[in-house]
Tab-separated table of C-alpha atoms in Angstrom:
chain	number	residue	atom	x	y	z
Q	13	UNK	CA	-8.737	209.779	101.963
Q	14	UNK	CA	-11.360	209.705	99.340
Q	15	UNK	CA	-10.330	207.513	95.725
Q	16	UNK	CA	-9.272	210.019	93.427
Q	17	UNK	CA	-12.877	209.603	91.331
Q	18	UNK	CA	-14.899	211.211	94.424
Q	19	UNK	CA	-12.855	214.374	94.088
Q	20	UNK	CA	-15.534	215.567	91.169
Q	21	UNK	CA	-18.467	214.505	93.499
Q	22	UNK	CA	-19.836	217.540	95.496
Q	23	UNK	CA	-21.057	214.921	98.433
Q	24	UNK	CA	-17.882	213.225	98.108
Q	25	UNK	CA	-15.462	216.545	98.577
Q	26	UNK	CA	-16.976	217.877	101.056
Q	27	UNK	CA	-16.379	214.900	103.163
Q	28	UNK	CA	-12.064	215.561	102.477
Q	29	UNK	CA	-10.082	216.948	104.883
Q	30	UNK	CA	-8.427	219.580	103.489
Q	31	UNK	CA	-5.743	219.700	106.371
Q	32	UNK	CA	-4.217	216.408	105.274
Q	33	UNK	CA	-0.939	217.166	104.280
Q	34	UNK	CA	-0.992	213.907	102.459
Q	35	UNK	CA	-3.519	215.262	99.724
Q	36	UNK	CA	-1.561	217.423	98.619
Q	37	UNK	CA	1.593	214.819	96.969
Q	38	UNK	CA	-0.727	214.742	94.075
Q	39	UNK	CA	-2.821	217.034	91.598
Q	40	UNK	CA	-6.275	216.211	93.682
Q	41	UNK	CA	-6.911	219.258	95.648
Q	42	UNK	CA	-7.117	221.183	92.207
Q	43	UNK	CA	-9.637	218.659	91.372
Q	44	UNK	CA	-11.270	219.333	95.369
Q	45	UNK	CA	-11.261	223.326	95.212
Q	46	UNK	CA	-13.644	223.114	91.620
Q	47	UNK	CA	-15.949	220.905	92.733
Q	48	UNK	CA	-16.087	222.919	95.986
Q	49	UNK	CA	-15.954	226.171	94.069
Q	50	UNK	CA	-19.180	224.611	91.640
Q	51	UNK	CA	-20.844	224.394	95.210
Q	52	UNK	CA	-21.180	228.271	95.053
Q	53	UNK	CA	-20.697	228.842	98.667
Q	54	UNK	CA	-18.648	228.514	101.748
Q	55	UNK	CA	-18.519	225.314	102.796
Q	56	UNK	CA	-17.595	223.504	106.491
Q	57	UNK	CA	-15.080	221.526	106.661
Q	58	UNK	CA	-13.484	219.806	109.520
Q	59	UNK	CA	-9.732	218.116	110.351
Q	60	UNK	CA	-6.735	219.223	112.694
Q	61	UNK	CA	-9.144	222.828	112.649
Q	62	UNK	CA	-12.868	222.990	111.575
Q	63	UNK	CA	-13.260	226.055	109.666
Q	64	UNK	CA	-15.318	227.523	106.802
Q	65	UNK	CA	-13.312	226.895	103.360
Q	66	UNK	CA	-13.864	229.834	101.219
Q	67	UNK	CA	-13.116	229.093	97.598
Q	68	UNK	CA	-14.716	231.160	94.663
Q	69	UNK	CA	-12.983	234.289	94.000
Q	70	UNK	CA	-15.763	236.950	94.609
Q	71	UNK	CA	-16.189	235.669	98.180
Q	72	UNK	CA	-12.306	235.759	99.192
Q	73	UNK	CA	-12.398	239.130	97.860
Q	74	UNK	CA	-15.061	239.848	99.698
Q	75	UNK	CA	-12.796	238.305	103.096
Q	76	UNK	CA	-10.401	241.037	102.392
Q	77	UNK	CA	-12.250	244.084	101.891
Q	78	UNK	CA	-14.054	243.522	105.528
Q	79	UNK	CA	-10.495	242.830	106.635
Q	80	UNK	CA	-11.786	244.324	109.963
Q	81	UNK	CA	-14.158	241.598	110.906
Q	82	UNK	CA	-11.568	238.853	110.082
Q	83	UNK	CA	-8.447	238.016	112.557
Q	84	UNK	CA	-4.689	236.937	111.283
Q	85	UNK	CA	-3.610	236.786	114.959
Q	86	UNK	CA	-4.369	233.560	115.801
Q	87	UNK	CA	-2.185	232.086	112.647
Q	88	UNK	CA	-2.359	232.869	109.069
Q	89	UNK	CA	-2.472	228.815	108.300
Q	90	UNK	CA	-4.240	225.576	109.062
Q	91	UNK	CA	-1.206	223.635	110.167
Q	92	UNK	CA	-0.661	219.752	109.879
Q	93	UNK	CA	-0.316	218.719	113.096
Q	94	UNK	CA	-0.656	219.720	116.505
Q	95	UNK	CA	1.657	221.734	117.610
Q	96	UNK	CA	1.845	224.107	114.212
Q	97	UNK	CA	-1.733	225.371	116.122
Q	98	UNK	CA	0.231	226.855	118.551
Q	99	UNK	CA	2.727	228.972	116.582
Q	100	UNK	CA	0.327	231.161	115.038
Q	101	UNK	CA	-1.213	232.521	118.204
Q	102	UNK	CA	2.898	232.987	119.567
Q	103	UNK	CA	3.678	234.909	117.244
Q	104	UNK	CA	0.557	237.282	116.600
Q	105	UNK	CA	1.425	241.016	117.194
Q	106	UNK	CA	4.828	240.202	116.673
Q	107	UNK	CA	4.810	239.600	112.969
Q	108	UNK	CA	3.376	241.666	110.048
Q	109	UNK	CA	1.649	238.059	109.027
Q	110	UNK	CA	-0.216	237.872	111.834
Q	111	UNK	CA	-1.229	241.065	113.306
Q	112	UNK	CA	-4.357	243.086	113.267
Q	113	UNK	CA	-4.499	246.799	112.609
Q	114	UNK	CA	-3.141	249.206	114.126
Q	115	UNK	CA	-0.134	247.666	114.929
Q	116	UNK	CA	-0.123	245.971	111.476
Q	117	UNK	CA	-0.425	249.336	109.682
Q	118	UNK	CA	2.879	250.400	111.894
Q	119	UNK	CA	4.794	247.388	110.705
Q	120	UNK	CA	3.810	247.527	107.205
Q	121	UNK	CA	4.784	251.370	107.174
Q	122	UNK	CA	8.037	250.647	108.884
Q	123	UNK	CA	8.679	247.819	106.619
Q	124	UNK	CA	7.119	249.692	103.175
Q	125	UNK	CA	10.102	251.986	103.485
Q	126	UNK	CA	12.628	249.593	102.608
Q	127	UNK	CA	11.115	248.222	99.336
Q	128	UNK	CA	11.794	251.474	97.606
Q	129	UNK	CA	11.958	251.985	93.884
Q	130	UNK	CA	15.958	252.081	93.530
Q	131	UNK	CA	16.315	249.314	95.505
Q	132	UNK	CA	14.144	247.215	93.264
Q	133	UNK	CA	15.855	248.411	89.998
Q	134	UNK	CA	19.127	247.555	91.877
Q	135	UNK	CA	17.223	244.080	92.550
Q	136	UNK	CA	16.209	243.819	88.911
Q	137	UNK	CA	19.450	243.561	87.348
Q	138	UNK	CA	21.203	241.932	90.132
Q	139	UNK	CA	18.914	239.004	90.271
Q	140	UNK	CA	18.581	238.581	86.606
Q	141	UNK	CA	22.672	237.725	86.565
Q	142	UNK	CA	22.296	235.352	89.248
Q	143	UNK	CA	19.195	233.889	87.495
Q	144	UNK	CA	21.363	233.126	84.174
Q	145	UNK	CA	24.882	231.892	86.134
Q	146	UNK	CA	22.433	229.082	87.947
Q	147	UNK	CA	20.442	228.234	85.047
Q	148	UNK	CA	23.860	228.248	82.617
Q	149	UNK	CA	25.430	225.993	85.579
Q	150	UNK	CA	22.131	223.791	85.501
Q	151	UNK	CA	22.456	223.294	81.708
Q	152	UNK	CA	25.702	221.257	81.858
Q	153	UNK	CA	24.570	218.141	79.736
Q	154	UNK	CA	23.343	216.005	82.582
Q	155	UNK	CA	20.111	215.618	84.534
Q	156	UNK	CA	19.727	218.290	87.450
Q	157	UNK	CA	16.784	218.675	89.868
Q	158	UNK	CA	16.178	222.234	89.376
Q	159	UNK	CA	15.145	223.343	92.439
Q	160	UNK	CA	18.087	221.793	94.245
Q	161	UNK	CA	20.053	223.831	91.208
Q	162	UNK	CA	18.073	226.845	90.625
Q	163	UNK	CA	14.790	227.235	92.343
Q	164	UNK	CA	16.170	227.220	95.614
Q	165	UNK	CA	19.377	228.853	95.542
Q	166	UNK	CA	18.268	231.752	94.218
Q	167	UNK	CA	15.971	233.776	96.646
Q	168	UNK	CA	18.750	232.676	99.402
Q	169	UNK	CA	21.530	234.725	97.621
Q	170	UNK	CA	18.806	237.651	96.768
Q	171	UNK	CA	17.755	237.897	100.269
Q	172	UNK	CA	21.281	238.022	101.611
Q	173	UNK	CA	21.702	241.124	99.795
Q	174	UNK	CA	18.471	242.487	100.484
Q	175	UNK	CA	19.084	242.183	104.174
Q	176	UNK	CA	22.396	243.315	104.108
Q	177	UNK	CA	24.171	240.227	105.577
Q	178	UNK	CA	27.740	240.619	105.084
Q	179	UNK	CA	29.875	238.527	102.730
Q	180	UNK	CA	31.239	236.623	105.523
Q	181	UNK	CA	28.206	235.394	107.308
Q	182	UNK	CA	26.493	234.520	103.776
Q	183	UNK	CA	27.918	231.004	103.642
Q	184	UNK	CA	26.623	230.511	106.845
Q	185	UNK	CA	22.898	231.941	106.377
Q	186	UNK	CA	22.721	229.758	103.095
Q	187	UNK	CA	23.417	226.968	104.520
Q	188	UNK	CA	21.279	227.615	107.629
Q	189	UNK	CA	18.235	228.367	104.540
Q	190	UNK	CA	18.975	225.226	102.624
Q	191	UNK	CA	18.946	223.040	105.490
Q	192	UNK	CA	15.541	224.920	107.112
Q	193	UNK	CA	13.568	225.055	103.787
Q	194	UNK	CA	14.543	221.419	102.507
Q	195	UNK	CA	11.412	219.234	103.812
Q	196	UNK	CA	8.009	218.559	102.707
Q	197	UNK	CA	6.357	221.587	104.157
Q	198	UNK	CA	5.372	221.702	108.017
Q	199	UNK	CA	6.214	218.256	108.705
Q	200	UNK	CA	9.238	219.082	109.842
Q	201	UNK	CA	12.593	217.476	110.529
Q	202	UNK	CA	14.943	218.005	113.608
Q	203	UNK	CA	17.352	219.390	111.704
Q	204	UNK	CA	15.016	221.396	109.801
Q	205	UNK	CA	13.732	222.967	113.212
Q	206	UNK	CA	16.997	223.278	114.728
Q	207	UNK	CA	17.988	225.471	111.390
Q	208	UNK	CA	15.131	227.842	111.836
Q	209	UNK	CA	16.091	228.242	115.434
Q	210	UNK	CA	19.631	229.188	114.729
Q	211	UNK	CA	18.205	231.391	111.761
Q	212	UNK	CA	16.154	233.466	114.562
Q	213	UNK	CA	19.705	233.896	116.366
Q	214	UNK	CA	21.012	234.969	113.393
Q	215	UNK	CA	18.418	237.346	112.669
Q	216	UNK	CA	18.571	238.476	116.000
Q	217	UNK	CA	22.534	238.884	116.047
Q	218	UNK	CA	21.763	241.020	112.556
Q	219	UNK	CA	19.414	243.713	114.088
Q	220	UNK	CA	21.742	244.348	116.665
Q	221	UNK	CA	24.709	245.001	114.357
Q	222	UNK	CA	22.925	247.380	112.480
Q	223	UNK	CA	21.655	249.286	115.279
Q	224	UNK	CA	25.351	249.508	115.605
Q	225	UNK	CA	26.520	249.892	111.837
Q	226	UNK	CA	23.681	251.045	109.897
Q	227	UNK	CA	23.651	250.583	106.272
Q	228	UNK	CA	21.247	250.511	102.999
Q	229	UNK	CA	19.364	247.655	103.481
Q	230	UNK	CA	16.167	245.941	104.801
Q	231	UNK	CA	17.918	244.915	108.062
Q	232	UNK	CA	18.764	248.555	108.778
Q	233	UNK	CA	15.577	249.385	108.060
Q	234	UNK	CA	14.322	247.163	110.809
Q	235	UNK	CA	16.438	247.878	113.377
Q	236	UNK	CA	16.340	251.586	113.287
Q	237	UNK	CA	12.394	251.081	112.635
Q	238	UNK	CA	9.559	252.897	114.734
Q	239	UNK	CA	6.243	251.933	116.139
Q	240	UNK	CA	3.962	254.816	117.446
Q	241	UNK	CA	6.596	256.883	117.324
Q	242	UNK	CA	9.003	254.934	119.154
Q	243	UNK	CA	11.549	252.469	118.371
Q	244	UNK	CA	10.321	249.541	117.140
Q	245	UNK	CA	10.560	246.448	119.656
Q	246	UNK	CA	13.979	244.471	118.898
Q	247	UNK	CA	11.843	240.828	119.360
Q	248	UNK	CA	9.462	242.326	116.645
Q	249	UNK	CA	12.404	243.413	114.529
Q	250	UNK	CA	13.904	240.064	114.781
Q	251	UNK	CA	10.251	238.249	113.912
Q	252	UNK	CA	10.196	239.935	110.837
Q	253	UNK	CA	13.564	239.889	109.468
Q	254	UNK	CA	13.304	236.023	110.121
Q	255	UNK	CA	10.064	236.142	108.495
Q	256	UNK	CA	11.538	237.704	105.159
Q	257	UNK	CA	14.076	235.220	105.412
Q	258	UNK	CA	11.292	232.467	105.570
Q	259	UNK	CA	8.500	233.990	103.030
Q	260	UNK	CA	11.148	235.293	100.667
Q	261	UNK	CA	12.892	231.372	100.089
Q	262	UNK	CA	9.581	229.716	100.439
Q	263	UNK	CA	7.486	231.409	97.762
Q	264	UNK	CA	9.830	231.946	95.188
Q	265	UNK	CA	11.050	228.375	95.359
Q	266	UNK	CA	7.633	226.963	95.128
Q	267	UNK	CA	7.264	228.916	92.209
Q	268	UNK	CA	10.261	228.588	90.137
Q	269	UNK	CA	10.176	224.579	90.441
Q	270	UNK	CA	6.776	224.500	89.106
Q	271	UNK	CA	7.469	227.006	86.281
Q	272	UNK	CA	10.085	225.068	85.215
Q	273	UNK	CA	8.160	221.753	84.980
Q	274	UNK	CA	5.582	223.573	82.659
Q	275	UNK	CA	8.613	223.438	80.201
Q	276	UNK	CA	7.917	219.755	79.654
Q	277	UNK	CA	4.193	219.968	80.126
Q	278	UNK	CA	3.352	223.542	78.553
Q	279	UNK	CA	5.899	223.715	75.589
Q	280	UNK	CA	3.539	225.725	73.354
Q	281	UNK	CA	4.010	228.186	75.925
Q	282	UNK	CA	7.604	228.137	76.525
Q	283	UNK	CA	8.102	228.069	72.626
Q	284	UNK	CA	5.806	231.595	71.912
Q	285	UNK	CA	8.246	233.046	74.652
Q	286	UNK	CA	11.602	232.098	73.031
Q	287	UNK	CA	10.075	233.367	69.882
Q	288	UNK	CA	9.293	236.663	71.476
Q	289	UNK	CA	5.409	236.043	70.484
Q	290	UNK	CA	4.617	236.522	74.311
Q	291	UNK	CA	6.914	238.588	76.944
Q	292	UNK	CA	8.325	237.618	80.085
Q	293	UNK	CA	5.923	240.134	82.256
Q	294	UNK	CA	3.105	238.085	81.011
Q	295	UNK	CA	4.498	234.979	81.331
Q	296	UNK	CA	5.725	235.959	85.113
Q	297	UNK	CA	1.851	237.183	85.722
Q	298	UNK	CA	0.696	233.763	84.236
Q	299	UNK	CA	2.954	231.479	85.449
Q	300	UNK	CA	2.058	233.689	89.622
Q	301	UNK	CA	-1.221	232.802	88.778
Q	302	UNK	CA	-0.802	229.227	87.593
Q	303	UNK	CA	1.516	228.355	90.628
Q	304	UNK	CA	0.691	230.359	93.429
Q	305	UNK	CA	2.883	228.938	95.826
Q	306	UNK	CA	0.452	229.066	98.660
Q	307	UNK	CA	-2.753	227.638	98.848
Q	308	UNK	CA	-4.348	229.298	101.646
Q	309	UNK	CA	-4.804	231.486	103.959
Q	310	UNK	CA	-6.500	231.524	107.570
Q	311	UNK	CA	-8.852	233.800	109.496
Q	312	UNK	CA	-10.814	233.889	112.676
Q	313	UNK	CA	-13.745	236.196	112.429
Q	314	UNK	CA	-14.312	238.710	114.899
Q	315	UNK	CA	-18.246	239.348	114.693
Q	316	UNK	CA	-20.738	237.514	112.900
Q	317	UNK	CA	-20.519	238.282	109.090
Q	318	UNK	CA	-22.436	236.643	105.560
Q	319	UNK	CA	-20.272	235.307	102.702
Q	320	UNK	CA	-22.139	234.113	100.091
Q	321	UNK	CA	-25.433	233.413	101.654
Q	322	UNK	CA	-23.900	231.676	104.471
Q	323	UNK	CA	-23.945	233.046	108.217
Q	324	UNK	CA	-20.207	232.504	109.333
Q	325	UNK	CA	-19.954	232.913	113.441
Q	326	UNK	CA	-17.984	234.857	115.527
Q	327	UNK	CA	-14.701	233.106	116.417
Q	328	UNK	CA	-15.032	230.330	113.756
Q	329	UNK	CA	-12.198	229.901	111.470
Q	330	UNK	CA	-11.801	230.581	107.778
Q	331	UNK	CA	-9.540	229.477	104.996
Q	332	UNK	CA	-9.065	231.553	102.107
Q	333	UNK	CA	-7.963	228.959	99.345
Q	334	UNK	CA	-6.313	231.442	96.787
Q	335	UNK	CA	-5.018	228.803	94.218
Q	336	UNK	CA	-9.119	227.919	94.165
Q	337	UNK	CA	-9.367	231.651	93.242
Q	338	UNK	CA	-6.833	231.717	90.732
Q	339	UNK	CA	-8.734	229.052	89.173
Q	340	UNK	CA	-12.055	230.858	89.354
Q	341	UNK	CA	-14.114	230.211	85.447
Q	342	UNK	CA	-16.142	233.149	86.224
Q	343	UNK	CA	-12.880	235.179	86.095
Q	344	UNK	CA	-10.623	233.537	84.081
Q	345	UNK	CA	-10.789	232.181	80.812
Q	346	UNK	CA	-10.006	228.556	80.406
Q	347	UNK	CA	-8.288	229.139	84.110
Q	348	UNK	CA	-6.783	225.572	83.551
Q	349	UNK	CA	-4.714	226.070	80.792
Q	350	UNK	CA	-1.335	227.814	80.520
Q	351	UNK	CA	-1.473	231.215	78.930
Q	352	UNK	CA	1.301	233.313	78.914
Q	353	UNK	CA	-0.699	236.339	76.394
Q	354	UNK	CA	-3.500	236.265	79.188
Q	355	UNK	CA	-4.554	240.079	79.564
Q	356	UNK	CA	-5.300	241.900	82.470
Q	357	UNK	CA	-4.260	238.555	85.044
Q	358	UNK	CA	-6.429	239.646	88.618
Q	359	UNK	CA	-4.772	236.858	90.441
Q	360	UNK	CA	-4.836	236.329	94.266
Q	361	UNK	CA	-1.331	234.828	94.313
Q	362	UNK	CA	-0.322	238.057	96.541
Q	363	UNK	CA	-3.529	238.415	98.065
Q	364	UNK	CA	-5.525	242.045	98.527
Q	365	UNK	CA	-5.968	244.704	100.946
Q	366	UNK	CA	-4.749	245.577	103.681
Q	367	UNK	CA	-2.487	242.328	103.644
Q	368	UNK	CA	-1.319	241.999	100.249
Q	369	UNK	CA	2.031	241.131	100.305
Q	370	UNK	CA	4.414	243.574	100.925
Q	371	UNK	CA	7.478	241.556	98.781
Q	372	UNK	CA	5.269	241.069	95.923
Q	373	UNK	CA	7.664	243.460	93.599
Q	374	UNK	CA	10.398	241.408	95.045
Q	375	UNK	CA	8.235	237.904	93.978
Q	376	UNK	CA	7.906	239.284	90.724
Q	377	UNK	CA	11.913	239.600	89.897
Q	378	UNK	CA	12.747	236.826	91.007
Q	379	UNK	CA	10.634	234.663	89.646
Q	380	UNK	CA	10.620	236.934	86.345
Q	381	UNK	CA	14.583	236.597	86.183
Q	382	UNK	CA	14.580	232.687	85.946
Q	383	UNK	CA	11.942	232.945	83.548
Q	384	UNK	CA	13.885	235.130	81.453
Q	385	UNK	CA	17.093	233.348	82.008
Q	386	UNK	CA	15.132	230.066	80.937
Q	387	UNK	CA	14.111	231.737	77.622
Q	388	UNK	CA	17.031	232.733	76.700
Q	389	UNK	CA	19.282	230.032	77.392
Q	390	UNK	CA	17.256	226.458	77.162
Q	391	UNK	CA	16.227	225.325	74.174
Q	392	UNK	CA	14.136	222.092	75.566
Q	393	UNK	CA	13.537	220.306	78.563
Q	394	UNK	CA	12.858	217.000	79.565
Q	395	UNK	CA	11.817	214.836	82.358
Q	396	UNK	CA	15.073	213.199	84.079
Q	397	UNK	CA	12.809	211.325	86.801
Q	398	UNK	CA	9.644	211.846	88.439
Q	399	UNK	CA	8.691	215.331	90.044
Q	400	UNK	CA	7.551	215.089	93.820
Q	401	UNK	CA	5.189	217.324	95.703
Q	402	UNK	CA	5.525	218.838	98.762
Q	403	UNK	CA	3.288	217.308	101.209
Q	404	UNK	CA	1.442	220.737	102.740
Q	405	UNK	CA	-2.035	222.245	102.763
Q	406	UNK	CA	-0.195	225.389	102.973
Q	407	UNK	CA	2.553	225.775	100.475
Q	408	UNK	CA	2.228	224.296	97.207
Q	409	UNK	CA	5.496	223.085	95.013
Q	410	UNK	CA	7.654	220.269	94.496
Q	411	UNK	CA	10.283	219.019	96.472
Q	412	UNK	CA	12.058	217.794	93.627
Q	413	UNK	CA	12.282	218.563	89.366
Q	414	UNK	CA	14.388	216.428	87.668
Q	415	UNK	CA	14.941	217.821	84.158
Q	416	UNK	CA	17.712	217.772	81.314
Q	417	UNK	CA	18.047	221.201	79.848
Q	418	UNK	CA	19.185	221.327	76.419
Q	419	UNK	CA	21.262	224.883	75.138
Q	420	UNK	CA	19.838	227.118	72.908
């Protein structure tokens, strides 16, 4: 890897690999993605995949509107080692993720009709008293790592009840979600893979019991879901509800931790929001944009097609680095700093198009609710020990925030 001084050197970043799961336990690839982004074009790059890196924000826009001429089915991320190139291609067609139209049109439709409007107000209020039980548990007097206490914790209970999963089994799924989602990205442990693989069965075992016992919620949804016209294929069913399981603990997480660390490093920020000087929509907005929890995004184009000047080829790859975006100075004003009365955010946290995330509403309460629950109830925070990053290209967090929360 480069010394951290090359990062601002355009003939020195293009040399990084940006699959290195290693550059990301620091703050270099922001440093990386705005040199690359002052290049003013796509740019090759080359590691576990070579592929185009697509960084300014016009040009990943650009990726999405000719959504047609770009491919999610052969994996919707780089990966970090060798086998994590396989499991895109497995599971394209079988998850929304990673399929092409039309089937990805059916999914989405099938699975649109479960985020509905009451079930998001029902979401709104139910989150927000989870969000202020952990954070008032957290803010006990002695140090906590707050995504151990908080972060974490939180998405698993909300997407129990979102799926449906009965009281009974819930111990069970959140420990199965703890124990899958505790590592440093896609480097794996044992454990960690053996979790995932029991929370497939799981998922499995929950489509079929309500195809048997229907009820008002997202699993029900699936299971009595249709493609074409016809019932939706159980294995695809299964993909997906493990899939919510996955993107809904993932995200969130990612972006909680990091929110909370801006207590210590943005307090200006934090203090305008207490006072009621900024609200808690715009510092949700801000704080999507300032922590996207995922970096990137892959491609494989279809036909030949120009982005930015540049010729990309049929079946190359292409990474669509959406914290770069986020980051964009012909966008955003002062993109670096931490403004929670931005106006008008057009962030890429969620993406756009056809594939823009279809629990975005669902991002936005959660995350909103520990926000708000932080506002209300901590007064000050402070560093208990030093944060770590989660070694991935893909998702971008911390493994670990020690803090101590003082009351309000």
């Amino acid at each position: 890897m480069p010394h951290d001084s090359d990062f601002d050197l355009p003939e020195r970043a293009l040399d990084v690999d940006l699959t290195d799961e290693k550059l990301y336990a620091s703050e270099a690839p922001e440093r990386v993605w705005r040199t690359l982004r002052a290049v003013g074009r796509p740019v090759r790059s080359h590691g576990l995949r070579d592929h185009w890196a697509v960084t300014r924000y016009r040009h990943i826009e650009e990726v999405y509107r000719q959504g047609d001429r770009f491919s999610s089915e052969m994996g919707m991320h780089l990966g970090e080692k060798k086998s994590d190139t396989l499991a895109g291609p497995a599971a394209g067609g079988m998850s929304l993720l990673v399929t092409d139209d039309p089937a990805h049109g059916e999914m989405r439709r099938a699975l649109g009709a479960a985020f509905t409007p009451r079930l998001m107000r029902k979401l709104t209020d139910s989150t927000l008293d989870i969000a202020r039980t952990l954070v008032a548990e957290a803010a006990d007097g002695s140090p906590v790592d707050f995504v151990d206490a908080v972060a974490a914790p939180l998405p698993a209970i909300v997407i129990c009840d979102l799926l449906g999963v009965p009281p009974s089994d819930r111990d069970h799924v959140l420990r199965l979600t703890r124990s899958a989602f505790s590592g440093s990205g896609y480097a794996t442990s044992t454990s960690q893979l053996a979790a995932h693989a029991e929370l497939f069965a799981y998922s499995d075992h929950l489509i079929r019991e309500k195809r048997r016992t229907p009820g008002e919620d997202v699993a029900t949804v699936l299971a009595n879901a249709t493609m074409y016209g016809k019932p939706m294929n159980r294995e695809i069913a299964v993909m997906n509800c493990h899939d919510l399981i996955a993107g809904g603990n993932e995200t969130t997480r990612h972006t909680s931790g990091a929110a909370a660390l801006t207590m210590v490093t943005h307090r200006a920020a934090w203090q305008g929001l207490r006072e009621k000087r900024t609200s808690v929509a715009g510092a949700t907005e801000e704080l999507l944009r300032f922590e996207a929890p995922v970096s990137h995004v892959m491609r494989v184009l279809l036909a030949d097609t120009e982005i930015g000047g540049v010729t990309l080829r049929e079946g190359e790859y292409v990474t669509l680095w959406l914290r770069s975006a986020n980051r964009d100075e012909d966008v955003f004003d002062h993109p670096d700093e931490l403004r929670f009365d931005r106006a008008g955010s057009r962030h890429l946290t969620f993406g756009h198009g056809a594939h823009y995330c279809i629990a975005a509403a669902l991002a936005r309460i959660e995350v909103g609710a520990i926000v708000q629950a932080l506002s209300e109830q901590i007064a000050d925070a402070e560093l208990a020990g030093v944060p770590r990053r989660l070694e991935s290209n893909f998702f971008r967090g911390y493994r670990t925030v020690p803090l101590a929360l003082t009351r309000r």
